[in-house]
Every structure is written in structure tokens, then in C-alpha cells.
Short mmCIF file of C-alpha atoms in Angstrom, two decimals:
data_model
loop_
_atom_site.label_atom_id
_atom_site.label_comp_id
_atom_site.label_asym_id
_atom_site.label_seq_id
_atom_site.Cartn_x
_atom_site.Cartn_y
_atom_site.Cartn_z
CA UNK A 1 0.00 0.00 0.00
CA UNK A 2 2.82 2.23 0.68
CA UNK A 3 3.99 2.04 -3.17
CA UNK A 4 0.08 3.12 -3.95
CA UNK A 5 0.65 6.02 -1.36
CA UNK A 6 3.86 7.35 -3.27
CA UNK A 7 2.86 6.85 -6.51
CA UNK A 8 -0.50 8.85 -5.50
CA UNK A 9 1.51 11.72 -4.04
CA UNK A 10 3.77 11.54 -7.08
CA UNK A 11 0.74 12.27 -9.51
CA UNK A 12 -0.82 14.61 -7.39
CA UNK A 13 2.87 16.83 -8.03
CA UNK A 14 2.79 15.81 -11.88
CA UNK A 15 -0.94 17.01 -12.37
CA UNK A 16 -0.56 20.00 -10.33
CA UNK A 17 2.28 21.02 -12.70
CA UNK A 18 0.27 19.88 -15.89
CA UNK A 19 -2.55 21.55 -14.59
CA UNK A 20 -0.44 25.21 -14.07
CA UNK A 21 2.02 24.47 -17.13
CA UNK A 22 -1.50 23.80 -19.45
CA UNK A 23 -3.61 26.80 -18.15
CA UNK A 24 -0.53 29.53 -19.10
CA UNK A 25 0.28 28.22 -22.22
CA UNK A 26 -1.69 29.92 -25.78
CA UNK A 27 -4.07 28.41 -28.07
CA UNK A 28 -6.34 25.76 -26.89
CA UNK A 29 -3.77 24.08 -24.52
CA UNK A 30 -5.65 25.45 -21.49
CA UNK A 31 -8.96 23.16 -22.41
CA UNK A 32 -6.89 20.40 -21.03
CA UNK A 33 -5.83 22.36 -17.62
CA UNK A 34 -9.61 21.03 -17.23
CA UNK A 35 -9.16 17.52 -17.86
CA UNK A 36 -5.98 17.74 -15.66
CA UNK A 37 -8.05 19.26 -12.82
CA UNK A 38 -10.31 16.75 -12.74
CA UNK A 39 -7.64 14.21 -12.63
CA UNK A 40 -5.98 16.02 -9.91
CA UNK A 41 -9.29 16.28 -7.92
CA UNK A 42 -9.96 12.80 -8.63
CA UNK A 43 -6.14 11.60 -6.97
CA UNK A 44 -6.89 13.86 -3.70
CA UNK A 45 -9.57 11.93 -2.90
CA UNK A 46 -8.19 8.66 -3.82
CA UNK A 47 -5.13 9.90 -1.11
CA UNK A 48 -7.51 10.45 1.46
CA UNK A 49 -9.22 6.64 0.60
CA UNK A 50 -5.29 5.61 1.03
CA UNK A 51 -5.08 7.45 3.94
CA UNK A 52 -8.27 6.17 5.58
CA UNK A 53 -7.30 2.90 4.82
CA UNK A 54 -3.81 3.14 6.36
CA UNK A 55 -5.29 4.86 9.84
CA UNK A 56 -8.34 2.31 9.82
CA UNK A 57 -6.66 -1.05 8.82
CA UNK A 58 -9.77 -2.02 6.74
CA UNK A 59 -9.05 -4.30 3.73
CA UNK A 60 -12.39 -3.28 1.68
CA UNK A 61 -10.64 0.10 1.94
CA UNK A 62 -7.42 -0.90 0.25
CA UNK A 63 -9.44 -3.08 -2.81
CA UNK A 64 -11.48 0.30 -3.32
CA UNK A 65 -7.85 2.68 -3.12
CA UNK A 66 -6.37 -0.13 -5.92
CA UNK A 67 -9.24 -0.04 -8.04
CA UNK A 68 -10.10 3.88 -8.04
CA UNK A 69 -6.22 4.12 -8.84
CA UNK A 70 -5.26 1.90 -11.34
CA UNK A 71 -9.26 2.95 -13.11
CA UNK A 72 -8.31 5.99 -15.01
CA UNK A 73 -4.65 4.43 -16.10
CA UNK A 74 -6.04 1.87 -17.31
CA UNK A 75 -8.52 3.69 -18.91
CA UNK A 76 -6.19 5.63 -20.44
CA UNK A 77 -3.95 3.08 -21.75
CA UNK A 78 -7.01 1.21 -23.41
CA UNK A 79 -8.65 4.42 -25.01
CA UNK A 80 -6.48 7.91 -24.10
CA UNK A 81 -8.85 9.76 -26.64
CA UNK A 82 -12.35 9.28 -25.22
CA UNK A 83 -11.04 9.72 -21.50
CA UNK A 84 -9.88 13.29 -22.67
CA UNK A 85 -13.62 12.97 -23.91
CA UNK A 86 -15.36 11.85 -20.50
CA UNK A 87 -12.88 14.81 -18.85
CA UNK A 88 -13.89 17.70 -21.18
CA UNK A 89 -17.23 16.54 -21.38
CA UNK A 90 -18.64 18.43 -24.31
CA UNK A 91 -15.24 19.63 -26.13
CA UNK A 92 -14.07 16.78 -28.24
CA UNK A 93 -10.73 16.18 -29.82
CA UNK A 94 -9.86 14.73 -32.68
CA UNK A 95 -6.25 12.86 -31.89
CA UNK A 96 -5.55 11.61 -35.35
#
């Protein structure tokens, strides 16, 4: 659980930065400060499931931490396109 708990906090940092890098840069770049806010959102409360899990002990809590982490990677690995999709909600992109 503790590699969960760094790999969380380490995504957390990267989206932050994505977030911030996405929303000053020109064009239509800052559309996907949105996506990455939602993302980072997303990972703060998957940390505090981690975190609830680790104070608790409960093992229902560390299947649910697992799952709600590993969801939107593997989501994005299968289709990256229509998760930036689900995340705009409304704005689509065409990635080809």
C-alpha cells in the first residue's frame, strides 16, 4: 500500500504542474488544464481513501484505493482519446 501512497503523491505533483504548465500556455492548450483538474481532484480523494485505509486497517478500503487508482490508467492506456472525452465533457478532440 505504501507504493500506492507514493505513486498517489507523485501524480498529485505531476498534475498539479500539468494543470499550471497547461492553463498559461496559448491556443487551446488550457482546455486540457480542465481535464488535468479533474484528474488532480480525482487523486486527492483517492489519497484520502489511502489514507483512511492506512489509519483504519480495513481491507475493503485498500481493494477500493487499488481499483479507483489503477481505473483511469487503465482507462487511459485502453482508449487515451475518449477519457480526454469523459474529462472535457462536451469539447471533443480529434487525436488523429
Amino acid at each position: 500500500m505504501k507504493i500506492v501512497k507514493v505513486a498517489t503523491t507523485i501524480l498529485l505533483v505531476l498534475l498539479f504542474v500539468l494543470a499550471i504548465a497547461s492553463l498559461l500556455m496559448g491556443g487551446f492548450v488550457p482546455l486540457f488544464s480542465i481535464a488535468f483538474g479533474f484528474l488532480l481532484i480525482y487523486y486527492v480523494l483517492v489519497y484520502g481513501i489511502i489514507f483512511l485505509a492506512h489509519k483504519t486497517g480495513k481491507a475493503i478500503l485498500r481493494y477500493l484505493a487499488l481499483l479507483l487508482f489503477f481505473l483511469p490508467v487503465v482507462w487511459g492506456l485502453w482508449d487515451l482519446e475518449s477519457l480526454f472525452n469523459f474529462l472535457l465533457q462536451g469539447i471533443h478532440l480529434d487525436m488523429k
